[in-house]
C-alpha positions as semicolon CSV with decimal commas, in nm:
position;residue;x (nm);y (nm);z (nm)
1;X;8,321;11,670;9,267
2;X;8,571;11,625;9,621
3;X;8,359;11,904;9,797
4;X;8,720;11,918;10,017
5;X;8,546;11,905;10,377
6;X;8,797;11,825;10,695
7;X;8,570;11,555;10,923
8;X;8,608;11,585;11,281
9;X;8,955;11,542;11,402
10;X;9,048;11,302;11,114
11;X;9,070;11,558;10,898
12;X;8,915;11,371;10,603
13;X;8,767;11,450;10,298
14;X;8,492;11,305;10,187
15;X;8,133;11,502;9,990
16;X;7,810;11,453;10,039
17;X;7,550;11,238;9,957
18;X;7,303;11,329;9,631
19;X;7,056;11,212;9,502
20;X;7,102;11,207;9,105
21;X;6,722;11,278;8,956
22;X;6,597;11,358;8,642
23;X;6,393;11,562;8,716
24;X;6,499;11,896;8,559
25;X;6,584;11,744;8,257
26;X;6,198;11,797;8,117
27;X;6,169;12,140;7,935
28;X;6,061;12,386;8,148
29;X;5,688;12,508;7,861
30;X;5,622;12,081;7,948
31;X;5,320;11,960;7,997
32;X;5,287;11,814;8,306
33;X;5,071;11,525;8,284
34;X;4,736;11,447;8,471
35;X;4,785;11,258;8,774
36;X;4,473;11,235;8,967
37;X;4,390;11,413;9,289
38;X;4,488;11,141;9,636
39;X;4,174;11,132;9,822
40;X;4,244;11,229;10,138
41;X;4,172;10,957;10,269
42;X;4,423;10,738;10,119
43;X;4,721;11,004;10,137
44;X;4,628;10,922;10,541
45;X;4,552;10,525;10,488
46;X;4,939;10,540;10,312
47;X;5,090;10,754;10,574
48;X;4,986;10,526;10,846
49;X;5,108;10,230;10,615
50;X;5,459;10,409;10,594
51;X;5,652;10,270;10,950
52;X;5,943;10,605;11,148
53;X;6,258;10,555;11,150
54;X;6,399;10,207;11,124
55;X;6,271;9,942;11,088
56;X;6,366;9,557;11,106
57;X;6,369;9,281;10,799
58;X;6,531;9,226;10,463
59;X;6,859;9,145;10,408
60;X;7,123;9,389;10,301
61;X;7,321;9,255;10,012
62;X;7,705;9,348;9,881
63;X;7,955;9,220;9,686
64;X;8,189;8,973;9,878
65;X;8,570;8,778;9,886
66;X;8,737;8,620;10,056
67;X;9,043;8,784;10,360
68;X;9,450;8,656;10,365
69;X;9,372;8,501;10,688
70;X;9,035;8,357;10,900
71;X;9,224;8,439;11,216
72;X;9,120;8,763;11,270
73;X;9,360;8,851;11,547
74;X;9,614;8,831;11,178
75;X;9,430;8,934;10,925
76;X;9,643;9,236;10,767
77;X;9,222;9,311;10,709
78;X;8,882;9,135;10,800
79;X;8,715;8,970;10,567
80;X;8,358;9,062;10,400
81;X;8,115;8,904;10,608
82;X;8,341;8,761;10,817
83;X;8,377;9,096;11,062
84;X;7,949;9,037;11,111
85;X;8,048;8,806;11,344
86;X;8,258;8,954;11,611
87;X;8,275;9,178;11,845
88;X;8,527;9,411;11,982
89;X;8,568;9,535;12,345
90;X;8,502;9,933;12,143
91;X;8,462;10,069;11,806
92;X;8,375;10,404;11,632
93;X;8,064;10,515;11,705
94;X;8,121;10,815;11,403
95;X;8,461;10,722;11,252
96;X;8,427;11,047;11,043
97;X;8,463;11,287;11,407
98;X;8,676;10,964;11,570
99;X;8,372;10,909;11,829
100;X;8,426;10,609;11,986
101;X;8,140;10,349;12,222
102;X;8,184;10,031;12,413
103;X;8,056;9,684;12,286
104;X;8,160;9,374;12,484
105;X;8,243;9,690;12,711
106;X;7,943;9,855;12,847
107;X;8,102;10,235;12,786
108;X;8,439;10,398;12,704
109;X;8,673;10,277;12,960
110;X;8,798;10,457;13,294
111;X;9,145;10,568;13,268
112;X;9,260;10,670;13,611
113;X;9,615;10,810;13,485
114;X;9,688;10,805;13,135
115;X;9,820;10,482;13,129
116;X;9,552;10,312;13,250
117;X;9,233;10,214;13,094
118;X;8,990;10,013;13,340
119;X;8,632;9,852;13,084
120;X;8,402;9,693;13,225
121;X;8,216;9,373;13,028
122;X;7,867;9,406;12,943
123;X;7,589;9,182;13,139
124;X;7,513;8,890;12,867
125;X;7,738;8,899;12,659
126;X;7,755;8,451;12,468
127;X;7,925;8,348;12,227
128;X;7,672;8,227;11,879
129;X;7,510;7,869;11,906
130;X;7,690;7,695;11,708
131;X;7,984;7,461;11,772
132;X;8,203;7,436;11,935
133;X;8,077;7,723;12,193
134;X;7,706;7,582;12,139
135;X;7,577;7,941;12,275
136;X;7,788;7,992;12,637
137;X;7,854;8,305;12,812
138;X;8,121;8,477;12,762
139;X;8,422;8,454;13,014
140;X;8,655;8,634;13,200
141;X;8,883;8,387;13,089
142;X;8,772;8,430;12,695
143;X;8,902;8,777;12,724
144;X;9,212;8,712;12,901
145;X;9,318;8,485;12,618
146;X;9,233;8,707;12,371
147;X;9,457;8,952;12,543
148;X;9,758;8,731;12,623
149;X;9,742;8,566;12,264
150;X;9,811;8,888;12,090
151;X;10,012;9,037;12,381
152;X;10,269;8,741;12,394
153;X;10,202;8,622;11,952
154;X;10,234;8,277;12,148
155;X;10,055;8,058;11,908
156;X;10,025;7,654;12,056
157;X;10,256;7,495;11,934
158;X;10,478;7,733;12,190
159;X;10,660;7,966;11,862
160;X;10,617;8,318;11,877
161;X;10,348;8,440;11,562
162;X;10,547;8,745;11,320
163;X;10,177;8,850;11,147
164;X;9,981;8,976;11,406
165;X;9,820;9,272;11,277
166;X;9,790;9,482;11,565
167;X;10,153;9,395;11,774
168;X;10,318;9,682;11,657
169;X;9,999;9,929;11,673
170;X;9,795;9,833;12,019
171;X;9,925;9,505;12,236
172;X;10,291;9,599;12,247
173;X;10,325;9,868;12,397
174;X;10,087;9,682;12,724
175;X;10,256;9,685;13,016
176;X;10,117;9,476;13,190
177;X;9,713;9,367;13,236
178;X;9,430;9,191;13,493
179;X;9,116;9,039;13,546
180;X;9,045;9,264;13,861
181;X;8,674;9,048;13,875
182;X;8,430;8,859;13,651
183;X;8,346;9,159;13,460
184;X;8,630;9,408;13,459
185;X;9,008;9,411;13,317
186;X;9,283;9,694;13,381
187;X;9,542;9,699;13,082
188;X;9,833;9,931;13,197
189;X;10,062;10,078;12,878
190;X;10,440;10,129;12,947
191;X;10,410;10,467;12,820
192;X;10,120;10,695;12,740
193;X;10,007;10,635;12,419
194;X;9,769;10,887;12,231
195;X;9,644;10,673;11,981
196;X;9,555;10,322;12,232
197;X;9,189;10,390;12,194
198;X;9,207;10,451;11,856
199;X;9,391;10,124;11,811
200;X;9,190;9,933;11,988
201;X;8,817;9,991;11,774
202;X;9,089;9,713;11,449
203;X;8,837;9,582;11,315
204;X;9,144;9,259;11,428
205;X;9,072;9,326;11,734
206;X;8,715;9,078;11,833
207;X;8,720;8,796;12,017
208;X;8,840;8,411;11,925
209;X;8,675;8,125;12,037
210;X;9,038;7,952;12,201
211;X;8,916;7,586;12,020
212;X;8,820;7,798;11,743
213;X;9,168;7,959;11,668
214;X;9,358;7,653;11,730
215;X;9,166;7,536;11,478
216;X;9,285;7,759;11,220
217;X;9,680;7,805;11,329
218;X;9,677;7,391;11,216
219;X;9,435;7,433;10,975
220;X;9,473;7,766;10,779
221;X;9,340;7,591;10,455
222;X;9,019;7,595;10,641
223;X;8,846;7,846;10,504
224;X;8,457;7,683;10,681
225;X;8,171;7,896;10,785
226;X;8,290;7,633;11,065
227;X;8,566;7,844;11,208
228;X;8,352;8,166;11,229
229;X;8,217;8,137;11,551
230;X;8,214;8,517;11,708
231;X;7,963;8,667;11,999
232;X;7,868;8,935;11,736
233;X;7,545;9,038;11,579
234;X;7,524;8,786;11,281
235;X;7,572;8,400;11,254
236;X;7,826;8,316;10,932
237;X;7,601;7,991;10,833
238;X;7,810;7,978;10,377
239;X;8,112;8,072;10,370
240;X;8,215;8,125;9,960
241;X;8,487;8,326;9,946
242;X;8,418;8,251;9,544
243;X;8,028;8,206;9,549
244;X;7,755;8,274;9,868
245;X;7,827;8,381;10,154
246;X;7,521;8,415;10,405
247;X;7,488;8,511;10,732
248;X;7,147;8,565;10,970
249;X;7,102;8,719;11,281
250;X;7,185;8,687;11,584
251;X;6,907;8,673;11,804
252;X;7,114;8,613;12,161
253;X;7,337;8,909;12,065
254;X;7,358;9,118;12,384
255;X;7,335;9,441;12,180
256;X;6,934;9,329;12,065
257;X;6,873;9,206;12,412
258;X;6,891;9,499;12,566
259;X;6,743;9,710;12,335
260;X;6,985;9,943;12,172
261;X;6,844;10,001;11,859
262;X;7,111;9,767;11,643
263;X;7,097;9,486;11,391
264;X;6,801;9,518;11,129
265;X;6,818;9,332;10,903
266;X;6,724;8,977;10,865
267;X;7,047;8,874;10,682
268;X;7,324;8,961;10,492
269;X;7,487;8,791;10,186
270;X;7,708;8,837;9,948
271;X;7,874;8,815;9,607
272;X;8,170;8,716;9,473
273;X;8,100;8,804;9,160
274;X;8,524;8,864;8,897
275;X;8,610;9,224;8,852
276;X;8,363;9,221;8,520
277;X;8,195;9,546;8,483
278;X;7,916;9,458;8,285
279;X;7,830;9,165;8,531
280;X;7,849;9,382;8,827
281;X;7,651;9,670;8,643
282;X;7,405;9,416;8,585
283;X;7,402;9,312;8,886
284;X;7,355;9,579;9,096
285;X;7,013;9,683;8,813
286;X;6,838;9,408;8,899
287;X;6,914;9,495;9,277
288;X;7,104;9,228;9,395
289;X;7,395;9,457;9,449
290;X;7,222;9,749;9,756
291;X;7,509;9,939;9,626
292;X;7,816;9,957;9,379
293;X;8,147;10,134;9,303
294;X;8,466;10,192;9,453
295;X;8,752;9,940;9,493
296;X;8,670;9,702;9,125
297;X;8,933;9,532;9,206
298;X;9,273;9,484;9,447
299;X;9,314;9,885;9,460
300;X;9,176;9,960;9,160
301;X;8,882;10,255;9,141
302;X;8,530;10,148;8,892
303;X;8,641;10,454;8,562
304;X;8,479;10,711;8,625
305;X;8,262;10,678;8,284
306;X;8,102;10,368;8,359
307;X;7,985;10,476;8,747
308;X;7,888;10,815;8,458
309;X;7,696;10,511;8,261
310;X;7,473;10,427;8,569
311;X;7,446;10,853;8,672
312;X;7,297;10,832;8,307
313;X;7,093;10,564;8,262
314;X;6,883;10,496;8,619
315;X;6,727;10,799;8,720
316;X;6,759;10,846;9,129
317;X;7,016;10,711;9,240
318;X;7,232;10,844;9,518
319;X;7,544;10,906;9,446
320;X;7,852;11,030;9,666
321;X;8,246;11,142;9,588
322;X;8,471;11,074;9,860
323;X;8,849;11,179;9,870
324;X;8,928;10,794;10,018
325;X;9,300;10,684;10,138
326;X;9,279;10,375;9,999
327;X;9,185;10,479;9,657
328;X;9,598;10,549;9,517
329;X;9,785;10,369;9,307
330;X;10,111;10,242;9,486
331;X;10,449;10,148;9,459
332;X;10,619;9,910;9,751
333;X;10,983;9,845;9,716
334;X;11,238;9,620;9,973
335;X;11,534;9,750;10,108
336;X;11,676;9,447;10,142
337;X;11,690;9,283;9,781
338;X;11,743;9,326;9,423
339;X;11,723;9,652;9,246
340;X;11,593;9,872;9,488
341;X;11,848;9,683;9,805
342;X;12,083;9,977;9,631
343;X;11,927;10,365;9,784
344;X;12,074;10,574;9,457
345;X;11,852;10,349;9,250
346;X;11,574;10,319;9,467
347;X;11,506;10,710;9,470
348;X;11,667;10,727;9,072
349;X;11,304;10,500;9,032
350;X;11,138;10,775;9,261
351;X;11,168;11,071;9,152
352;X;11,139;10,930;8,756
353;X;10,771;10,835;8,840
354;X;10,496;11,108;8,673
355;X;10,241;11,167;8,894
356;X;10,062;11,330;8,707
357;X;10,076;11,001;8,422
358;X;9,943;10,814;8,795
359;X;9,704;11,075;8,754
360;X;9,615;11,050;8,407
361;X;9,566;10,699;8,354
362;X;9,428;10,540;8,671
363;X;9,170;10,833;8,824
364;X;9,119;11,036;8,455
365;X;9,341;11,277;8,600
366;X;9,053;11,283;8,911
367;X;9,337;11,315;9,158
368;X;9,597;11,428;9,350
369;X;9,951;11,296;9,393
370;X;9,997;11,173;9,753
371;X;10,290;11,175;10,014
372;X;10,365;10,868;10,254
373;X;9,950;11,016;10,417
374;X;9,800;11,032;10,128
375;X;9,656;11,347;10,039
376;X;9,213;11,399;10,203
377;X;9,360;11,328;10,542
378;X;9,398;11,716;10,489
379;X;9,622;11,772;10,861
380;X;9,876;11,476;10,868
381;X;9,904;11,493;10,456
382;X;10,239;11,741;10,363
383;X;10,005;11,985;10,191
384;X;9,978;11,974;9,822
385;X;10,208;12,366;9,801
386;X;10,492;12,172;9,962
387;X;10,523;11,929;9,701
388;X;10,489;12,088;9,443
389;X;10,815;12,202;9,593
390;X;10,996;11,845;9,681
391;X;11,237;11,651;9,435
392;X;10,980;11,386;9,281
393;X;10,673;11,538;9,285
394;X;10,841;11,888;9,128
395;X;10,572;12,048;8,840
396;X;10,935;12,092;8,648
397;X;10,991;11,681;8,559
398;X;11,217;11,800;8,366
399;X;11,433;11,810;8,703
400;X;11,321;11,580;8,863
401;X;11,422;11,310;8,535
402;X;11,782;11,584;8,500
403;X;11,845;11,423;8,944
404;X;11,675;11,063;8,810
405;X;11,926;10,981;8,609
406;X;12,183;11,047;8,793
407;X;12,108;10,891;9,019
408;X;12,066;10,557;8,813
409;X;12,379;10,579;8,692
410;X;12,541;10,572;8,974
411;X;12,383;10,309;9,113
412;X;12,447;10,083;8,824
413;X;12,153;10,109;8,671
414;X;12,209;10,041;8,354
415;X;12,335;9,707;8,372
416;X;12,032;9,501;8,657
417;X;11,762;9,429;8,325
418;X;11,488;9,472;8,379
419;X;11,359;9,573;8,726
420;X;11,048;9,264;8,897
421;X;10,690;9,362;9,004
422;X;10,466;9,148;9,050
423;X;10,064;9,359;9,017
424;X;9,720;9,198;9,074
425;X;9,571;9,028;8,785
426;X;9,362;9,172;8,669
427;X;9,217;9,391;8,362
428;X;9,346;9,726;8,576
429;X;9,680;9,583;8,643
430;X;9,699;9,496;8,306
431;X;9,665;9,909;8,224
432;X;9,870;10,005;8,496
433;X;10,222;9,722;8,377
434;X;10,160;9,870;8,051
435;X;10,232;10,278;8,095
436;X;10,435;10,236;8,475
437;X;10,603;10,002;8,225
438;X;10,630;10,295;7,914
439;X;10,705;10,538;8,171
440;X;10,987;10,385;8,337
441;X;11,131;10,300;8,004
442;X;11,077;10,652;7,893
443;X;11,130;10,861;8,166
444;X;11,481;10,644;8,297
445;X;11,533;10,431;8,057
446;X;11,441;10,107;8,283
447;X;11,300;9,798;8,115
448;X;10,992;9,618;8,395
449;X;10,961;9,239;8,368
450;X;10,587;9,281;8,522
451;X;10,424;8,896;8,735
452;X;10,055;8,904;8,729
453;X;9,956;8,684;9,019
454;X;9,569;8,691;9,216
455;X;9,536;8,987;9,479
456;X;9,512;8,682;9,713
457;X;9,832;8,573;9,653
458;X;9,984;8,898;9,754
459;X;10,111;8,939;10,118
460;X;10,260;8,583;10,077
461;X;10,464;8,766;9,837
462;X;10,514;9,102;10,083
463;X;10,601;8,810;10,332
464;X;10,828;8,608;10,129
465;X;11,143;8,594;10,017
466;X;11,101;8,663;9,660
467;X;10,952;9,008;9,728
468;X;11,150;9,322;9,512
469;X;10,876;9,516;9,391
470;X;10,526;9,565;9,394
471;X;10,268;9,766;9,220
472;X;9,919;9,835;9,370
473;X;9,750;10,037;9,654
474;X;9,858;10,021;9,949
475;X;9,484;10,039;10,175
476;X;9,354;9,900;10,510
477;X;9,365;10,363;10,659
478;X;9,129;10,261;10,817
479;X;9,104;10,499;11,098
480;X;9,013;10,872;11,108
481;X;9,329;10,941;11,255
482;X;9,664;10,809;11,057
483;X;9,895;10,791;11,320
484;X;9,845;10,374;11,384
485;X;9,822;10,275;11,027
486;X;10,141;10,522;10,971
487;X;10,346;10,380;11,240
488;X;10,224;9,968;11,081
489;X;10,454;10,145;10,732
490;X;10,695;10,302;10,845
491;X;10,812;10,251;11,190
492;X;11,108;9,981;11,155
493;X;10,861;9,795;11,401
494;X;10,588;9,801;11,169
495;X;10,373;9,470;11,054
496;X;10,308;9,562;10,723
497;X;10,671;9,781;10,705
498;X;10,671;9,515;10,367
499;X;11,018;9,730;10,282
500;X;11,273;9,728;10,563
501;X;11,248;10,041;10,580
502;X;11,438;10,213;10,874
503;X;11,529;10,488;11,023
504;X;11,570;10,586;11,360
505;X;11,515;10,977;11,352
506;X;11,164;10,896;11,217
507;X;11,127;10,618;11,461
508;X;11,146;10,873;11,664
509;X;10,920;11,159;11,551
510;X;10,674;10,796;11,537
511;X;10,699;10,675;11,885
512;X;10,670;11,126;11,948
513;X;10,351;11,144;11,765
514;X;10,182;10,808;11,938
515;X;10,219;10,962;12,300
516;X;10,183;11,281;12,295
517;X;9,805;11,371;12,392
518;X;9,920;11,810;12,253
519;X;9,771;11,684;11,881
520;X;9,974;11,933;11,700
521;X;10,273;11,823;11,816
522;X;10,186;11,487;11,700
523;X;10,134;11,658;11,319
524;X;10,429;11,840;11,343
525;X;10,591;11,496;11,399
526;X;10,424;11,357;11,119
527;X;10,567;11,625;10,966
528;X;10,927;11,612;10,987
529;X;10,933;11,205;10,971
530;X;10,744;11,211;10,611
531;X;10,999;11,504;10,499
532;X;11,257;11,236;10,599
533;X;11,167;10,997;10,398
534;X;11,038;11,175;10,069
535;X;11,441;11,187;10,086
536;X;11,437;10,721;10,041
537;X;11,203;10,714;9,810
538;X;10,894;10,735;10,058
539;X;11,040;10,488;10,266
540;X;11,000;10,214;9,997
541;X;10,588;10,180;10,113
542;X;10,485;10,516;9,825
543;X;10,146;10,641;9,723
544;X;10,226;10,738;9,422
545;X;9,866;10,970;9,381
546;X;9,570;10,833;9,532
547;X;9,197;10,980;9,352
548;X;8,856;10,951;9,441
549;X;8,553;10,662;9,529
550;X;8,268;10,748;9,343
551;X;8,040;10,513;9,542
552;X;7,602;10,506;9,383
553;X;7,314;10,288;9,606
554;X;6,944;10,265;9,562
555;X;6,802;10,483;9,814
556;X;6,618;10,209;9,972
557;X;6,921;10,063;10,132
558;X;6,964;10,342;10,435
559;X;7,347;10,294;10,531
560;X;7,622;10,545;10,536
561;X;7,875;10,432;10,226
562;X;8,187;10,530;10,350
563;X;8,544;10,431;10,188
564;X;8,719;10,311;10,460
565;X;8,626;9,876;10,375
566;X;8,650;9,740;10,675
567;X;8,449;9,970;10,898
568;X;8,089;9,981;10,745
569;X;8,075;9,628;10,921
570;X;8,029;9,894;11,222
571;X;7,721;10,093;11,033
572;X;7,536;9,804;10,911
573;X;7,536;9,663;11,249
574;X;7,439;9,998;11,410
575;X;7,253;10,209;11,206
576;X;7,143;10,108;10,886
577;X;6,830;9,873;10,800
578;X;6,584;9,816;10,443
579;X;6,255;10,112;10,431
580;X;6,082;9,815;10,244
581;X;5,859;10,153;10,130
582;X;6,072;10,310;9,918
583;X;5,907;10,350;9,563
584;X;6,314;10,199;9,480
585;X;6,220;9,842;9,695
586;X;6,010;9,747;9,402
587;X;6,077;9,434;9,192
588;X;6,353;9,368;9,439
589;X;6,382;8,996;9,474
590;X;6,442;8,795;9,817
591;X;6,731;8,623;9,966
């Protein structure tokens, strides 16, 4: 399934897109059907009618869903169709190789030294023509407010927010910024930061309209299209995170106006469907969805057998298998409360997990054990050979279980009672609760008390006062370079360090890996940090194992399917289109 190619600077494993047809199924001696030869005139007419290359028109349709916050600066991950409404200074041009391009910035920044970045805004940037912005020009004051809000994290009521998603990896490194003129901003870092520009490509690193951001602060429960106002390529006219959402082409988008090859869809449609494989299959087969696959629900992949049955029954689908760092089964433990606040108990639990069992139960045997950095990051992750000799991963599981039981006894495990654990509700979560609870009972004689919650409740739980443990997935691996995401999870200042892991030596290695311009040195630092974390339950954010994701799409959709959810909208914005002349487009309805 996995071709295991290392892709560019990120070293991420992925497989190529292939066509699955049934031409090879015909017996060799079968007589071909008689087909009239096309006339020369008909062939010429058909060729002339078929446009070459990308074309405007039609709509893009995919599954939608909710986001944790309408405030793009404070959302952990960007939220589906909302992202098409916003722009940032820069983004990835080709995420597979980590190349960056300007968006609101007319090019990559000038760098007179290792700490200074000078961005020049493109001319003609306008806010979308909807209230309260009403199509006015984007100004340097707008830029300054967006930068200052994330640097200071100060809300309109004077309080300092603790949930600004990119503060730890981008904005805490800014020493100062200055508006040189109406179109130029100079940003100076407090020290060299090799991953800083990579962090600026983050989905949360977009420009929000100040009045709208303050409306969201005052009413976080307002989840309507009224609080989705940006400068981006699509205007969200309809937003229902548990229903239908629709965005239409922004006729004033500055990149399209400048004549760049971007923004081919007339509109974008997102539809929420529950994680029912039959309902989603019907929608895909009826071409109400342009693609299917990857995540079914809350980090759980579509069952391998379900995807294979679609391939077997629907000819000519395009198929991609990809090693995806977000496709994992993970355990997050609190180091501050509950049983895992005791070092012996959390390390015992870590050692007792049978990762081969996880791969078989969650990924139909199609996966590998994960270290602190998921295995698809080939260069940055610890090798499978090294992990196989490391406690918690040893091929002779009896050695792990012997040590786990001794630690469990020494830490008072037999007296803690059932271990409380939160899991996302749904079929995949129910199945995980069953096999995980049975595994820990058999391997450690530890009972588990599971609470099922909606996926929208997970973030408040992980940041709340009752968080003990969560079994699910560790998402938000959204870059070909894992350093920023690794920092967020495991540095003592990390914004999604839910476990509250704090190790000075690990902090130092992470800091050095982020500041050095020597890539090989950075990789060595990250390897060493992971080895330290392996001695303490993987730092409380334990990717138990990771599988491959499988994606299917109709050939009429010309888009590179990529496992990193948060950046798919960039593909849609820049290079994706619908080939209405492709035979598979036949029978597709309207938006």
